[in-house]
Coordinates of C-alpha atoms and ligand atoms in Angstrom, one line a residue:
X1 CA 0.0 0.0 0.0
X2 CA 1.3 3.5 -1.1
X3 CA 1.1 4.9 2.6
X4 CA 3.0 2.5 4.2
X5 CA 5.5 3.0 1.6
X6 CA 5.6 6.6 2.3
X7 CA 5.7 6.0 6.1
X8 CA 8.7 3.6 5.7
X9 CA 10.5 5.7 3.5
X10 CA 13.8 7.3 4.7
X11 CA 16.7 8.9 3.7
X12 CA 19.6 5.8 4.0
X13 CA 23.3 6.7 3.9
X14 CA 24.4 3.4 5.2
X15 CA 24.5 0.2 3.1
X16 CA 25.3 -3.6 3.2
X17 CA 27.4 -5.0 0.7
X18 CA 24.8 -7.1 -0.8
X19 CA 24.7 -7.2 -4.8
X20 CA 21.7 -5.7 -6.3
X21 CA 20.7 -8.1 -9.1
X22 CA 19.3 -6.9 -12.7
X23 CA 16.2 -8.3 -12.0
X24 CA 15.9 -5.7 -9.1
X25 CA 17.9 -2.7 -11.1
X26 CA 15.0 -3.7 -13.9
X27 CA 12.4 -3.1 -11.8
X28 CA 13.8 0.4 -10.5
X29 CA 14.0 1.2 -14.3
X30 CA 11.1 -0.2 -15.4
X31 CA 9.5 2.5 -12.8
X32 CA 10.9 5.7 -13.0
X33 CA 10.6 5.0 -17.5
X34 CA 6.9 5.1 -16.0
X35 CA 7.0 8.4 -14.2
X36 CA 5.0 11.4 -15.4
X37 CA 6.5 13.9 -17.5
X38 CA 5.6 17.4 -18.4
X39 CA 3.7 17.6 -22.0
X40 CA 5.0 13.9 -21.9
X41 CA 8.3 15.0 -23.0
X42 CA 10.1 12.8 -20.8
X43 CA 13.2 14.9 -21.3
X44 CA 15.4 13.0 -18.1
X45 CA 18.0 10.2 -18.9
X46 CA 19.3 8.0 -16.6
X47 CA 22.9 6.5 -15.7
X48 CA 22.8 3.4 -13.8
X49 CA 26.8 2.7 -11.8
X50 CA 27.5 0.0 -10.3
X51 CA 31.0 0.1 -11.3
X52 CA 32.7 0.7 -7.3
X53 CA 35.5 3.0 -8.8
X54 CA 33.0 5.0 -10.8
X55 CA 30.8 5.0 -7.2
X56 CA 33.8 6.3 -5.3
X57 CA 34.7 9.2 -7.9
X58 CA 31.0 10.4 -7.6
X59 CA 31.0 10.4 -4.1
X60 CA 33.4 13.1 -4.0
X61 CA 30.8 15.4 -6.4
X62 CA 30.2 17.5 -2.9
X63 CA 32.3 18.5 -0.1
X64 CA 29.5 17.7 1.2
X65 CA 26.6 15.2 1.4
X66 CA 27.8 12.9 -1.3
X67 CA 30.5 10.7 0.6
X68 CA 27.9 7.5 1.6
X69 CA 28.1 6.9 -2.1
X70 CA 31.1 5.0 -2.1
X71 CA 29.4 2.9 0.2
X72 CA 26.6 2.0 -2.2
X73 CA 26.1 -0.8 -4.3
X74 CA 24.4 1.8 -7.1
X75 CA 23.9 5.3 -8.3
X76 CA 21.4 6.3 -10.7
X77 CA 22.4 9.7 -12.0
X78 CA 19.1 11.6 -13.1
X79 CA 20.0 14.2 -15.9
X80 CA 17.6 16.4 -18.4
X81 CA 17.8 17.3 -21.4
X82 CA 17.6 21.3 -21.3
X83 CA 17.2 21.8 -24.7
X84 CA 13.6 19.5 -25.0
X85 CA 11.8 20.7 -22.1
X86 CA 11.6 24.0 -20.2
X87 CA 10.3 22.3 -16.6
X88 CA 13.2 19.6 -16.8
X89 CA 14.0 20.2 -12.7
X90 CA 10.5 19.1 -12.1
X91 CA 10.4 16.2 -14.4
X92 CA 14.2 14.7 -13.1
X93 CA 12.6 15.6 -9.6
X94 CA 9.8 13.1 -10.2
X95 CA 11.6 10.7 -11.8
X96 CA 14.3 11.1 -9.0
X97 CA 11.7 9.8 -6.4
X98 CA 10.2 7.2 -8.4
X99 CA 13.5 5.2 -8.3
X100 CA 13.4 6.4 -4.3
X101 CA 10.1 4.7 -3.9
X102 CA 10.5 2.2 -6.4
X103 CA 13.5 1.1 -4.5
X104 CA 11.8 1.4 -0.7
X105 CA 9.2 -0.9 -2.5
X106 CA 12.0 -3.2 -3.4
X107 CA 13.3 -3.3 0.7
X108 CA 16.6 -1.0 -0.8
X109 CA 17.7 2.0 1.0
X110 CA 18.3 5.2 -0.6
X111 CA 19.6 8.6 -0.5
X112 CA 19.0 11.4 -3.1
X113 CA 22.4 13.4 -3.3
X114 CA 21.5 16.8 -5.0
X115 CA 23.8 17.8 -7.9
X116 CA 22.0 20.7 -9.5
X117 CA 23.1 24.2 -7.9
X118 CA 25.7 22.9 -5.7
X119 CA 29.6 23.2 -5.7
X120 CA 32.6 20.4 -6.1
X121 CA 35.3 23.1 -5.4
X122 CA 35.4 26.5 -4.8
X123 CA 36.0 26.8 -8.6
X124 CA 33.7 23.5 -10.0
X125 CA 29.8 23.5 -10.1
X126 CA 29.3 19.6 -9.5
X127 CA 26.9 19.3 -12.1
X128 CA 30.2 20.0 -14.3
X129 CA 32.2 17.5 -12.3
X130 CA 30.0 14.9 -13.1
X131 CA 29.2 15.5 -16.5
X132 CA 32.7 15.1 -16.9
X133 CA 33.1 12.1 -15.3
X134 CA 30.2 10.0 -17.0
X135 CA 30.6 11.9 -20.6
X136 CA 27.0 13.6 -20.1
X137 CA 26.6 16.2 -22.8
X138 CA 26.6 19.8 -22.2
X139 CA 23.1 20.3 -23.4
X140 CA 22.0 17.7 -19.9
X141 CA 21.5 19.2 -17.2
X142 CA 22.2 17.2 -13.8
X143 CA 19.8 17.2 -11.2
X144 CA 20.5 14.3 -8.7
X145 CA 22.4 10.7 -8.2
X146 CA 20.5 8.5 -6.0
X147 CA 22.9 5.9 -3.8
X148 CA 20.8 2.8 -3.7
X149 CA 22.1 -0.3 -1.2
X150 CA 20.7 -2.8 1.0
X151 CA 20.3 -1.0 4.3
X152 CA 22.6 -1.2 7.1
X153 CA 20.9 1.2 9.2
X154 CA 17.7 1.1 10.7
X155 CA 15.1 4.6 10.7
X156 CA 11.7 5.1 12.6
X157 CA 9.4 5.1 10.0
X158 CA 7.0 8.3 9.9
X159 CA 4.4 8.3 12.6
X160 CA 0.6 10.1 10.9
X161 CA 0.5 11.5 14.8
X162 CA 4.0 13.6 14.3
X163 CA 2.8 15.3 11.0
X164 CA 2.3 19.1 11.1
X165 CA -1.4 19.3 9.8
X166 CA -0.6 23.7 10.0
X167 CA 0.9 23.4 6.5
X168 CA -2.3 22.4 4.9
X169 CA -5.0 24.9 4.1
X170 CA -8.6 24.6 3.6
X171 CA -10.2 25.9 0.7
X172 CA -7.6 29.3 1.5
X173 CA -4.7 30.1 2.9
Ligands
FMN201 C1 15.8 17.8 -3.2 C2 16.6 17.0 -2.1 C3 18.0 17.1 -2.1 C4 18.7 16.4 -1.1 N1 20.0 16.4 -1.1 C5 20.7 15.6 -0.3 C6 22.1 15.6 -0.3 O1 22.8 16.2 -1.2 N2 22.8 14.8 0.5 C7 22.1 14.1 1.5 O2 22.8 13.4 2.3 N3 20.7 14.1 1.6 C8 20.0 14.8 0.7 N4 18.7 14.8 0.7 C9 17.9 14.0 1.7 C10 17.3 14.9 2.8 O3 18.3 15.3 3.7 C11 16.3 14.0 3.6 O4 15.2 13.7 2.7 C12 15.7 14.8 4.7 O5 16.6 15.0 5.7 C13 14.5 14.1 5.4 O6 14.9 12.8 5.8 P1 14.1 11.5 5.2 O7 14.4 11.3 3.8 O8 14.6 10.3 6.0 O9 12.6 11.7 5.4 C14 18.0 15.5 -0.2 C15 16.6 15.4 -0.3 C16 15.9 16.1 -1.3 C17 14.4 16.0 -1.4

């Protein structure tokens, strides 16, 4: 059921070493090919590493917030193609937690590391930094790699009681 999925859902930095198979990668791909897209444009690629030396070069994309990923077992780059769409962040935003929820669904933890707007170095965007190391084309923009693993951390799941029901409006704001 779609709420428990939600409630279960966390942010995982921390991963097993267990092997993701293809049948499960499929899956994940099979879902976010799925996700809705603007005008149905469907303007987002996606890069699928599970090469461990490729992992541990992305995980330096970002002083910080991006290290776990050389503890994952995959990372599923999410970039757009600029020149196709004009509303590619919210497209590669969906599609970004699709694979999320596709893998919660498949009992994988994940982690969405942000790569659009945020710095490498002082003088590299990380969005550059990774197009360079995956060969992505200038016209892509890159919005996020998710680090996908078996968990090896445990998180509360979302409780209905703890949510702040002040955020949602009636009718007006
Ligand atoms: C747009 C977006 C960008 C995020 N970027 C990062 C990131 O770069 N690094 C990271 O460790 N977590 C990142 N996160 C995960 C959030 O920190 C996390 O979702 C938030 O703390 C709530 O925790 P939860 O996912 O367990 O509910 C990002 C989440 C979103 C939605």
């Amino acid at each position: 059921m779609f709420l428990e999925l939600v409630r279960k859902r966390r942010s995982i930095r921390n991963f097993s070493d267990g092997i993701i198979d293809d049948e499960t990668i499929n899956k994940i791909i099979e879902a976010v090919l799925m996700a809705p897209s603007s005008r149905s444009i469907k303007p987002c690629e996606f890069i699928i590493v599970k090469d461990k030396k490729v992992l541990d070069d992305l995980s330096k994309s970002k002083e910080h917030g991006s290290s776990f990923l050389k503890g994952a077992n995959l990372g599923i780059v999410v970039c757009s193609d600029t020149s196709k769409s004009d509303v590619c962040v919210e497209d590669a935003s969906i599609a970004s937690i699709y694979i999320q929820l596709a893998a919660e669904s498949l009992n994988l933890g994940s982690c969405w590391i942000q790569i659009r707007k945020r710095e490498h170095s002082s003088d590299k965007m990380a969005e550059l930094y990774v197009s360079e190391n995956l060969n992505i084309p200038s016209n892509y923009q890159v919005e996020s790699i998710i680090a996908i693993g078996y968990p090896s951390e445990m998180k509360e799941p979302y409780n209905s009681n703890d949510l702040d029901y002040s955020k949602v409006h009636i009718e007006k704001f």
